[in-house]
CSV table of C-alpha atoms in Angstrom, one decimal:
chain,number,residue,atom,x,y,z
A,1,UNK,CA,0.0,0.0,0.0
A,2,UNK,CA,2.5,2.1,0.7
A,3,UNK,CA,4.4,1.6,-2.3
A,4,UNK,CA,1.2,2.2,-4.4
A,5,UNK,CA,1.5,5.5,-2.7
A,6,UNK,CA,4.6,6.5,-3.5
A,7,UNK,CA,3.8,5.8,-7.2
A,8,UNK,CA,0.8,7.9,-7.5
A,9,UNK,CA,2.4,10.8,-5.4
A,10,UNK,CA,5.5,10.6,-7.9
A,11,UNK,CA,5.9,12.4,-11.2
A,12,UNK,CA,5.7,9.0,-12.7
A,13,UNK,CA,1.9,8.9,-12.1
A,14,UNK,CA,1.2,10.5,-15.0
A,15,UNK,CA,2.9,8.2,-17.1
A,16,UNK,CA,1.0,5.2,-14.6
A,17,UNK,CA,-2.2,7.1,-15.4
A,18,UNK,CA,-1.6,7.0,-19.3
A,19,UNK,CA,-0.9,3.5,-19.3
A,20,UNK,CA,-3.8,2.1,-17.7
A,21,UNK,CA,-6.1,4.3,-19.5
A,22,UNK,CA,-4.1,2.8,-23.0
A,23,UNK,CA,-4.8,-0.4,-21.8
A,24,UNK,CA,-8.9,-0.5,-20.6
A,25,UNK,CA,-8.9,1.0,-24.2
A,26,UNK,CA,-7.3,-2.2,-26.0
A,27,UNK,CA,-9.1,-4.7,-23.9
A,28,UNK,CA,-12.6,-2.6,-25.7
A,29,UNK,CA,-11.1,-2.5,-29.1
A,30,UNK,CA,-10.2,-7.0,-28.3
A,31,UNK,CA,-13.8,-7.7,-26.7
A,32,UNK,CA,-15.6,-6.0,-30.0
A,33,UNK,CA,-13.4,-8.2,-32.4
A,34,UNK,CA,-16.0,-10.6,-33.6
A,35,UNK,CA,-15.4,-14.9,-33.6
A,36,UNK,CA,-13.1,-15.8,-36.3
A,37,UNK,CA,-11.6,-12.4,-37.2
A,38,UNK,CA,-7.7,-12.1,-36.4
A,39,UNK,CA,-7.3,-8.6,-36.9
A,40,UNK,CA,-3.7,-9.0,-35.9
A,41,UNK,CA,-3.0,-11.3,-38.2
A,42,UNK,CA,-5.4,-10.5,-41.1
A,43,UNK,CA,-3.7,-9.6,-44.8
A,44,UNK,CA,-5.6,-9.3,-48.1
A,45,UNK,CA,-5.5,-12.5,-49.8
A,46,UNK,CA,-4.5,-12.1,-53.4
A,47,UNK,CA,-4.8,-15.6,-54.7
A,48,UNK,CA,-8.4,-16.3,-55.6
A,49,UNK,CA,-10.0,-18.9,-57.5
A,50,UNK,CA,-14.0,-18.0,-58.0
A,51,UNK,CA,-16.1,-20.7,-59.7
A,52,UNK,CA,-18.6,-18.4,-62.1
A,53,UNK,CA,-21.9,-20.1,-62.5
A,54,UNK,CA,-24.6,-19.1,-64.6
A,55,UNK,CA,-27.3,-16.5,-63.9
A,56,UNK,CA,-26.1,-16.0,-60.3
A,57,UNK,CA,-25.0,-12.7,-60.1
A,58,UNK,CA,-21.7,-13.9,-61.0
A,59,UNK,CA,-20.5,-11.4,-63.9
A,60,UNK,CA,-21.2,-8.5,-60.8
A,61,UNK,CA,-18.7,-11.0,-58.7
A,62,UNK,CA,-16.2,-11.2,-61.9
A,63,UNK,CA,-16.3,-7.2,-62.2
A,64,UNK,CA,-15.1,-7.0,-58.5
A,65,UNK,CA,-12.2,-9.6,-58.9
A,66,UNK,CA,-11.4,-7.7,-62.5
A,67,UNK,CA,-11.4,-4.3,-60.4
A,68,UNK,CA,-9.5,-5.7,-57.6
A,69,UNK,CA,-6.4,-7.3,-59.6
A,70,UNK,CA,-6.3,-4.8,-61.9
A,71,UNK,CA,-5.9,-2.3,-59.8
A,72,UNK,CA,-3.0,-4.0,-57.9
A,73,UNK,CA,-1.2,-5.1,-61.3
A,74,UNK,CA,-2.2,-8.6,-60.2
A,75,UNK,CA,-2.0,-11.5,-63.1
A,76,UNK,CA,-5.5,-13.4,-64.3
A,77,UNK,CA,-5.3,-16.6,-65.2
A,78,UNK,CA,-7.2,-15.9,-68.5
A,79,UNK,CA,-8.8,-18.2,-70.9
A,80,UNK,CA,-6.0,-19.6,-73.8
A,81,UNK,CA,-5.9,-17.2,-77.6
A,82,UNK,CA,-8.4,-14.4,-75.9
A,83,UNK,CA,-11.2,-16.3,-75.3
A,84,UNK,CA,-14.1,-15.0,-72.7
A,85,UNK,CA,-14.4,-18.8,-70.9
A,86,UNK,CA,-12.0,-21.3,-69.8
A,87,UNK,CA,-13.8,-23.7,-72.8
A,88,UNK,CA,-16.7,-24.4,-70.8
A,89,UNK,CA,-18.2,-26.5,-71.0
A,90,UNK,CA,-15.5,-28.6,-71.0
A,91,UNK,CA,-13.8,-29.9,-68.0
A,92,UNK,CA,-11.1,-27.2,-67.1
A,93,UNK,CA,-7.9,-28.0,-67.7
A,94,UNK,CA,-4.5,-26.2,-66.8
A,95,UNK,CA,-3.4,-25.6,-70.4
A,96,UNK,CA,-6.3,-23.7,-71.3
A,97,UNK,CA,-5.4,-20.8,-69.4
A,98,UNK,CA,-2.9,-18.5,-71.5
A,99,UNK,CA,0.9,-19.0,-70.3
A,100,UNK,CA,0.5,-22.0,-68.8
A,101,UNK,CA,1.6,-24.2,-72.0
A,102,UNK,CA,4.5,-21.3,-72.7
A,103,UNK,CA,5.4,-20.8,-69.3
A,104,UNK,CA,5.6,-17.0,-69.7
A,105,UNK,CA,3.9,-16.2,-66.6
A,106,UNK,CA,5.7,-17.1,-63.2
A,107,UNK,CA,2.6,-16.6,-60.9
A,108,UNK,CA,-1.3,-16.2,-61.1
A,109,UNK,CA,-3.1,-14.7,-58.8
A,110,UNK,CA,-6.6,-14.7,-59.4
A,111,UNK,CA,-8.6,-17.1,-62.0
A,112,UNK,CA,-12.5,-16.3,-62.5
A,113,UNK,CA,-13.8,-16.9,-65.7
A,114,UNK,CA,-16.5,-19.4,-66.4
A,115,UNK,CA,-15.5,-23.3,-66.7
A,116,UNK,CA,-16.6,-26.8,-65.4
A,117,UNK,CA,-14.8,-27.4,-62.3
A,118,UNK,CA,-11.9,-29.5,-62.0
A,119,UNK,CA,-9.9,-29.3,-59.1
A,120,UNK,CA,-6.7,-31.2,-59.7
A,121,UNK,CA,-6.0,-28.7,-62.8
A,122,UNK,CA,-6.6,-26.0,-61.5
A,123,UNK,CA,-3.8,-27.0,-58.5
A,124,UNK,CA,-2.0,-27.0,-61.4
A,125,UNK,CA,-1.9,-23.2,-62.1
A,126,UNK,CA,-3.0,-21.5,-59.0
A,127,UNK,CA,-0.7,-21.6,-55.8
A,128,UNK,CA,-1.1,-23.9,-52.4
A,129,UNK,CA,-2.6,-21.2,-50.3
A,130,UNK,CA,-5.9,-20.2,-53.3
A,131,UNK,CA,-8.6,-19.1,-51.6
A,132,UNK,CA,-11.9,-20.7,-53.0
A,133,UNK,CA,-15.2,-19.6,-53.4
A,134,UNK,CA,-18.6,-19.5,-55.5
A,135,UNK,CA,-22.6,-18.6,-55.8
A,136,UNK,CA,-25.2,-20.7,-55.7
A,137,UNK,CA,-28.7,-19.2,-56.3
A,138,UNK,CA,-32.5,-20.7,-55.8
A,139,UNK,CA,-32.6,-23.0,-58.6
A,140,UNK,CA,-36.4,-21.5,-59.2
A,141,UNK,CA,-35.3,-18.5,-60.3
A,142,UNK,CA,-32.3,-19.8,-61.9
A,143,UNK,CA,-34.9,-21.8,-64.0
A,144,UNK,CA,-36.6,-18.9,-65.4
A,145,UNK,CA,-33.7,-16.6,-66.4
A,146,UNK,CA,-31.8,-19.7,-68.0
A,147,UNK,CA,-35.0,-20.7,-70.0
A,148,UNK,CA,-34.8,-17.0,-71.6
A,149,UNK,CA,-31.7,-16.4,-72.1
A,150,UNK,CA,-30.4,-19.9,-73.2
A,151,UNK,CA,-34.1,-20.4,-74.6
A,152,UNK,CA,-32.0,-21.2,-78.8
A,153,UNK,CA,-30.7,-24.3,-77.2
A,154,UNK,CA,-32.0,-28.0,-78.6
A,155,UNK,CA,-33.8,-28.7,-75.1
A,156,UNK,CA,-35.5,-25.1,-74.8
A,157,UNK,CA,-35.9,-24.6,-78.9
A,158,UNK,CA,-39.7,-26.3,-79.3
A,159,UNK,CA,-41.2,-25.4,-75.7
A,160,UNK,CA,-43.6,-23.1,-76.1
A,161,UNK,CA,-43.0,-21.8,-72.8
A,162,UNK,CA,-41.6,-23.1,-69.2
A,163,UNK,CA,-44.1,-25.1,-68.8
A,164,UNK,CA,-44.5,-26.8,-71.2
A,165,UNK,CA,-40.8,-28.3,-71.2
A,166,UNK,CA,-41.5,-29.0,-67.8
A,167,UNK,CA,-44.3,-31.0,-68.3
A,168,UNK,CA,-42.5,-32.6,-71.3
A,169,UNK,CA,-39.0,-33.3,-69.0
A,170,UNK,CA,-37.4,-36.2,-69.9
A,171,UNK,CA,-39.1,-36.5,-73.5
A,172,UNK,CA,-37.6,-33.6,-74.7
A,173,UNK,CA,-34.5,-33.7,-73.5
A,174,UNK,CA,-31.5,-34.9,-75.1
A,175,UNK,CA,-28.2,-35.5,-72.8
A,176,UNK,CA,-26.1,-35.7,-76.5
A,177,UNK,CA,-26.9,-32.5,-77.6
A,178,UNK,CA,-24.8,-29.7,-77.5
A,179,UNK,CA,-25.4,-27.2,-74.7
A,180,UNK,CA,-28.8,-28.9,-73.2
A,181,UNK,CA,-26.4,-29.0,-70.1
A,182,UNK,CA,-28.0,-25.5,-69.3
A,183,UNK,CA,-31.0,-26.7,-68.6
A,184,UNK,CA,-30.8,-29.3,-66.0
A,185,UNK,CA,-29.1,-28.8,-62.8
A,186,UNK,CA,-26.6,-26.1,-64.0
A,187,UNK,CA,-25.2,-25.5,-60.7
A,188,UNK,CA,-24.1,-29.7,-60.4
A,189,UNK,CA,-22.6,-29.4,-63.6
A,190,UNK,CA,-20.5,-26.3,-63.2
A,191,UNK,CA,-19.2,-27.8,-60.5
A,192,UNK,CA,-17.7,-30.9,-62.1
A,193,UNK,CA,-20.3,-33.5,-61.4
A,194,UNK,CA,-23.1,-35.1,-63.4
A,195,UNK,CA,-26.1,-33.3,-63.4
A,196,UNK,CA,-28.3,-36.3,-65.1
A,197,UNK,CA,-30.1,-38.1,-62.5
A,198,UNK,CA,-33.6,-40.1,-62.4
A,199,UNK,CA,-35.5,-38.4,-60.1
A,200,UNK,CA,-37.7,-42.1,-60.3
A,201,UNK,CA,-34.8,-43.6,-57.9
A,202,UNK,CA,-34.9,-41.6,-55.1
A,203,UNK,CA,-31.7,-43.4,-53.2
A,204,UNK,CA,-29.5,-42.9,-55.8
A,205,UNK,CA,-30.6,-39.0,-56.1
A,206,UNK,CA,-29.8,-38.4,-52.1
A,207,UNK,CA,-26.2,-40.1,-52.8
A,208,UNK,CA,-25.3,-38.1,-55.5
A,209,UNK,CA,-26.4,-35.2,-53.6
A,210,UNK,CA,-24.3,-35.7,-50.8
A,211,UNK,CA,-21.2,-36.8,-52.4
A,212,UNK,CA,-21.4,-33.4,-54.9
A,213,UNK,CA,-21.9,-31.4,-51.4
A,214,UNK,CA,-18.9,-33.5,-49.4
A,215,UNK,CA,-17.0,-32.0,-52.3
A,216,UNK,CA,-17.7,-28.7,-52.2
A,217,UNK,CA,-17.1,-28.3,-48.7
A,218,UNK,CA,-13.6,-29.8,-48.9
A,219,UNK,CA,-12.5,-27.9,-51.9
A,220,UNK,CA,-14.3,-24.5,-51.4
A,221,UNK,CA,-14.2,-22.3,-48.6
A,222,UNK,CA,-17.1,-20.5,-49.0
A,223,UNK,CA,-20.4,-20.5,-51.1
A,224,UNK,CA,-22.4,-17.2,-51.4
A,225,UNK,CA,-26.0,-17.2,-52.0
A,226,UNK,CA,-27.3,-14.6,-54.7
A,227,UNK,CA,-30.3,-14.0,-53.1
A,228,UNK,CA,-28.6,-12.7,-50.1
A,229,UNK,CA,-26.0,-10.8,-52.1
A,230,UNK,CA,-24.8,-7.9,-50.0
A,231,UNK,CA,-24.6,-10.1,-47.0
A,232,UNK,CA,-22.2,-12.7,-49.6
A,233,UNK,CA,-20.1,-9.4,-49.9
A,234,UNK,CA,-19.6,-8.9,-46.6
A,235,UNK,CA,-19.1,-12.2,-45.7
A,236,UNK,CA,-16.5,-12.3,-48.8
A,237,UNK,CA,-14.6,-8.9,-47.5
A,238,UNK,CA,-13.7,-10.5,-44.5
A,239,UNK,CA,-12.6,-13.5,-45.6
A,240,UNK,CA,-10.2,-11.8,-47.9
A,241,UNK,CA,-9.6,-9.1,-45.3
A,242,UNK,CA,-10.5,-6.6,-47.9
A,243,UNK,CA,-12.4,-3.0,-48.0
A,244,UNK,CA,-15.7,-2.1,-48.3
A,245,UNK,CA,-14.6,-0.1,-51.7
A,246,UNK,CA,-13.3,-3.6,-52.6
A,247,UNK,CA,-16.4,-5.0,-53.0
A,248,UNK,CA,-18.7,-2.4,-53.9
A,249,UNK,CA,-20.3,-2.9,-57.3
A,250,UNK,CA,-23.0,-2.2,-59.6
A,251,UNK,CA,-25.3,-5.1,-61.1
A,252,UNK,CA,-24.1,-6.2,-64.6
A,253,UNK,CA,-25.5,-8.7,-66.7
A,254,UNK,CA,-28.9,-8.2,-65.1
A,255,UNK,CA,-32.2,-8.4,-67.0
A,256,UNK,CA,-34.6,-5.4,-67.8
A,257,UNK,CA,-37.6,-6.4,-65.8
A,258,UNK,CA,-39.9,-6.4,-69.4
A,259,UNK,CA,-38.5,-9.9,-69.9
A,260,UNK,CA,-39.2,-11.6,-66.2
A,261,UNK,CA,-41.5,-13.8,-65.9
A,262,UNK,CA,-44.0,-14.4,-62.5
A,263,UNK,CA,-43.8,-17.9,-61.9
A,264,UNK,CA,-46.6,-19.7,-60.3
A,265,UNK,CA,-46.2,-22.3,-56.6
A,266,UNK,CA,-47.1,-24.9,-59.3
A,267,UNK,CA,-44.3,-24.0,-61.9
A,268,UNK,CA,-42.0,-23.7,-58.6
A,269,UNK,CA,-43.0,-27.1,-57.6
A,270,UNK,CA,-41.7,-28.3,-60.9
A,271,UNK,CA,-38.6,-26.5,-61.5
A,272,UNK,CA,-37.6,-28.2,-57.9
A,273,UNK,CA,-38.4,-31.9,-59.0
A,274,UNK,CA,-36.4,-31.2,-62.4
A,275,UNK,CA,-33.6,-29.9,-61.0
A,276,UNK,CA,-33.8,-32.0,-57.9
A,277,UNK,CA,-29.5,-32.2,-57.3
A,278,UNK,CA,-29.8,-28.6,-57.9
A,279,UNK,CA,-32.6,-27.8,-54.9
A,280,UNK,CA,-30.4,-30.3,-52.2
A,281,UNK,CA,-27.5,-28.4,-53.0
A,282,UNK,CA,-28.9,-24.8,-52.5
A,283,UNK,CA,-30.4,-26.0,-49.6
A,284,UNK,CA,-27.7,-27.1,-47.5
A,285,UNK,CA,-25.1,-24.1,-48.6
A,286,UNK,CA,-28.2,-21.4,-47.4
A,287,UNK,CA,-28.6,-23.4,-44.7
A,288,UNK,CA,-24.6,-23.4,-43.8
A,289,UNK,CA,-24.4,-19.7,-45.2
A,290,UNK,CA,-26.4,-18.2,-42.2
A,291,UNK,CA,-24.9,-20.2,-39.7
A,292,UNK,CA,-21.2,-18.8,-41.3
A,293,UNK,CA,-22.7,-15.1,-40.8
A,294,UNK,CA,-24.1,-16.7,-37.5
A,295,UNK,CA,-20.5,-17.7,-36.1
A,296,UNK,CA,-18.2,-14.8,-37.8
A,297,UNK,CA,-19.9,-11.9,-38.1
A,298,UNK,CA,-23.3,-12.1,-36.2
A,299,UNK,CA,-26.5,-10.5,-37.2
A,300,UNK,CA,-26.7,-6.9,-35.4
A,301,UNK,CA,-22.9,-6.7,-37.1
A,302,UNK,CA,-24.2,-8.0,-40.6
A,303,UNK,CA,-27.0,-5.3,-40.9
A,304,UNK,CA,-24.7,-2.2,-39.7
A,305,UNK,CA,-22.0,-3.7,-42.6
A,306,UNK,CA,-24.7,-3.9,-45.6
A,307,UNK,CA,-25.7,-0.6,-44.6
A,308,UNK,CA,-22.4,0.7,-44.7
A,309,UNK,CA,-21.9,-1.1,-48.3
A,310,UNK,CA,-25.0,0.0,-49.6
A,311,UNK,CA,-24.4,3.4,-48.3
A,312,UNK,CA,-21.4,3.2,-50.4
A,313,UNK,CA,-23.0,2.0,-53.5
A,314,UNK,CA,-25.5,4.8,-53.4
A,315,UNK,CA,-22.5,7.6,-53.1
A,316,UNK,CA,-21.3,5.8,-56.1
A,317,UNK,CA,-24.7,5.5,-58.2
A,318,UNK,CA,-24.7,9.4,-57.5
A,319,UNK,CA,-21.1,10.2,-58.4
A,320,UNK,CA,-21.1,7.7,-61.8
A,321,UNK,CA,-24.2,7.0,-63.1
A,322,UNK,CA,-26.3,9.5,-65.3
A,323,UNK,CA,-29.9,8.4,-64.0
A,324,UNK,CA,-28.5,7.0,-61.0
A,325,UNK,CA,-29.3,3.1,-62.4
A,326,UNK,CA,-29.0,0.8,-65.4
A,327,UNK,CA,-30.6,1.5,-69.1
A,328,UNK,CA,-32.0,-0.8,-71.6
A,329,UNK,CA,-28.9,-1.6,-74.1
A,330,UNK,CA,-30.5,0.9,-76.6
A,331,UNK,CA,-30.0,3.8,-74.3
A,332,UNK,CA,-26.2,2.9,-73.3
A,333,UNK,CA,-24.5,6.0,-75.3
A,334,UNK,CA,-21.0,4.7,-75.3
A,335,UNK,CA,-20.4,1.6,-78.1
A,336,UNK,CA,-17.4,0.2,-75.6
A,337,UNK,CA,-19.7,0.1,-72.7
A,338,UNK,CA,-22.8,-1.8,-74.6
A,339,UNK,CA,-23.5,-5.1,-72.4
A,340,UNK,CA,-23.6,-8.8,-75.2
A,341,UNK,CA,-27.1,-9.7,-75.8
A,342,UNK,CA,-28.4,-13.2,-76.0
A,343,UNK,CA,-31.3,-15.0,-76.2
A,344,UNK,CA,-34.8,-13.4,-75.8
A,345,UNK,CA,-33.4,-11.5,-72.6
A,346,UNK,CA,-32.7,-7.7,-72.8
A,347,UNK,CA,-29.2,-6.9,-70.6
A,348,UNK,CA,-29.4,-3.5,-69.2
A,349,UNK,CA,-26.5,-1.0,-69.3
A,350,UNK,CA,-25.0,2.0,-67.9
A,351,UNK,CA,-24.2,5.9,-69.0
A,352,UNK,CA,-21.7,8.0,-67.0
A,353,UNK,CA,-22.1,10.9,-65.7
A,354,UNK,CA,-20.9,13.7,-67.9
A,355,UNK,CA,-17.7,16.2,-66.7
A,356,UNK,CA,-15.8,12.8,-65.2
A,357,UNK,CA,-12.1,13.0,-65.7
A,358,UNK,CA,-9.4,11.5,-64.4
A,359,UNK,CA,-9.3,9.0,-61.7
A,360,UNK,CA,-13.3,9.4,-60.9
A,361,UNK,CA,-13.9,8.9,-64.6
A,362,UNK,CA,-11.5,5.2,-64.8
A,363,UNK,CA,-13.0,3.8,-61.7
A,364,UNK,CA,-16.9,5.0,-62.5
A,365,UNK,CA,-16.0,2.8,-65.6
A,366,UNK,CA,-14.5,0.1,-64.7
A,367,UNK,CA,-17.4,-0.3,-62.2
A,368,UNK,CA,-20.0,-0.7,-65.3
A,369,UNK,CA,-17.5,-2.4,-67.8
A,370,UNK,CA,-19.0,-5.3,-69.2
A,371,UNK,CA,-17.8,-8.9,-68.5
A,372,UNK,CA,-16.5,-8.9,-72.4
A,373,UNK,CA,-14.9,-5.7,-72.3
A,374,UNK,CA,-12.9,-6.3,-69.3
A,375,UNK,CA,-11.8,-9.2,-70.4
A,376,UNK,CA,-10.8,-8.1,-73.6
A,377,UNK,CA,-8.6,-5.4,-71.5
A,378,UNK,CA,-7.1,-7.3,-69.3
A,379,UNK,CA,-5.6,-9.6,-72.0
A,380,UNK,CA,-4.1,-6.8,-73.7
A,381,UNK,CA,-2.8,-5.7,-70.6
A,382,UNK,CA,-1.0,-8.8,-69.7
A,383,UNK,CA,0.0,-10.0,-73.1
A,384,UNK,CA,0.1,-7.1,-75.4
A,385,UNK,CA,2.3,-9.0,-78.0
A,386,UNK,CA,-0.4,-11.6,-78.5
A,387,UNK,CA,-3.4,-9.3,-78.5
A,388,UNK,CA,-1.8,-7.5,-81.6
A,389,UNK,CA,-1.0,-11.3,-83.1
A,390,UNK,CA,-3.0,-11.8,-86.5
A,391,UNK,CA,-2.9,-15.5,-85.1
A,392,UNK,CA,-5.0,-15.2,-82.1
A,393,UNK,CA,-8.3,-16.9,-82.2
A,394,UNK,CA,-7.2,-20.3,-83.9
A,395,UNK,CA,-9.1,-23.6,-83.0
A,396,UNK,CA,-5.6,-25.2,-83.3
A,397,UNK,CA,-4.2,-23.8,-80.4
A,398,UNK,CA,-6.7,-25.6,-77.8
């Protein structure tokens, strides 16, 4: 006691006073870290592998990953002779990606263009420590954007509408022909397993279901869900310990709303049994999804962070966007900025504010480049001598 006395009466008490003060505030700052988050040890993770499936919100996902390495001078593991996909539907393999066969690039850091996923190849090209991660999306909806926008393929070509290839199933649809994977269970086959099952042998369709799920789970670490998309962001910034400008975006690729269609419980009912493998795997990886934001971020934290995002995404709209929102393609002003159309869907655009200039002006448009575009850039940035080549594009090279 006495010697607590002398302290506080000496000039050092100050100093004493200081130091406890420094450290109640640390032990706040700890206690607030949320499960899971090692702040002390957190670094951006550069290598990145994101399995693109279809109609997911996965061309907003690839814009993010575009903006993100390209800012950073980062190198893309981009499809072989300039292509836009990594030959899907084909099974990926590690010499489709461009310097792979020629060796002329040392280290890839992020790979996120569309292919049917193959794990051992792509251990191949990306390093040890790859972060993986992908969307999944309720396979109802999925149904009804894939039927319009894929609606020229052999399966699709005769129905006169949903329906009525859903009634027709199995009658008119042909595993042999070309592309008539898009429309049954997508999501199974994108991720490298077969997405043709009887949906008359019940057992067979639960094994399969598990087995593609054990899978996913060993070789991913995390699956978004589209529906939930700013939460997926959130949950994806801190798993890659990056910023809330990291993963900002605006939707690209989306439909105008002229070309949705309302789809009735029936319809629903039937989209489920079709694309049964489909349904068991969005099921569990919502299911595991909420109990990840349950158990890392919690969800008082997860509404103050989509706020903040969406916050963010609104200053953005205001500062980039002339309309503040998307534009049917016939309105987008600028020729490079015009979104690919295909199928019966209409792809909306966007137009940029006028009086942009410098550093504003390059990020406002990277942020509403299209998926084609970009990629298209990005190959000229990493391999300018071939992008000039009056050889690129040959068959022969696959």
């Amino acid at each position: 006691r006495r010697r607590l006395k002398v302290v506080l009466c000496s000039p050092l008490r100050y100093l004493w006073m200081v130091l406890m003060a420094l450290t109640v505030l640390f032990a706040r700052v700890i206690s607030e870290v949320k499960p899971g988050i090692a702040t002390s040890t957190c670094r951006p993770k550069n290598h990145i592998v994101f399995l693109k499936t279809h109609k997911t919100a996965s061309s907003t996902i690839l814009n993010i990953l575009y903006r993100y390495g390209d800012s950073r001078n980062l190198t893309f593991a981009l499809p072989l002779n300039m292509h836009s996909q990594l030959f899907y539907p084909f099974f990926f393999a590690s010499h489709f990606v461009e310097g792979v066969r020629s060796r002329s690039v040392k280290e890839f850091h992020i790979m996120c263009n569309h292919m049917r996923f193959r794990p051992p190849e792509v251990r191949k090209v990306m390093p040890q420590d790859t972060f993986y991660f992908s969307i999944l999306k309720n396979p109802v909806a999925m149904m009804e954007s894939i039927f319009i926008y894929y609606k020229s393929i052999p399966a699709f070509h005769k129905a006169r509408s949903l329906d009525d290839f859903l009634d027709n199933g199995w009658r008119s649809y042909n595993t042999s022909l070309p592309n008539n994977h898009y429309a049954h269970n997508i999501l199974t086959f994108d991720f490298g397993f077969d997405n043709n099952v009887a949906t008359e042998t019940p057992g067979d369709l639960e094994t399969r279901a598990a087995t593609a799920i054990g899978a996913i789970e060993l070789d991913f670490h995390l699956i978004l869900i589209s529906e939930y998309f700013d939460e997926s962001m959130i949950l994806l910034k801190r798993a890659l310990c990056w910023s809330v400008d990291d993963v900002v975006s605006f939707k690209l690729n989306s439909r105008s709303e002229r070309t949705r269609n309302m789809l009735s419980p029936h319809t629903a009912d039937k989209i489920r049994a079709w694309n049964a493998l489909d349904w068991r795997l969005y099921l569990h990886f919502n299911a595991t999804f909420w109990r990840h934001v349950d158990t890392t971020v919690g969800r008082e934290e997860m509404r103050r962070e989509v706020t903040r995002l969406q916050e963010r995404r609104a200053e953005l709209a205001k500062t980039c966007l002339k309309d503040g929102g998307a534009v049917d393609p016939s309105q987008v002003q600028d020729a490079g900025l015009k979104p690919f159309q295909y199928g019966a869907a209409i792809i909306q655009g966007y137009n940029l504010n006028p009086g942009l200039d410098g550093p504003t002006k390059a990020r406002c448009q990277n942020l509403i480049t299209p998926e084609l575009q970009y990629t298209d850039t990005l190959y000229t940035k990493q391999f300018p001598e071939l992008a000039t080549s009056p050889y690129y594009g040959s068959p022969s090279l696959l």
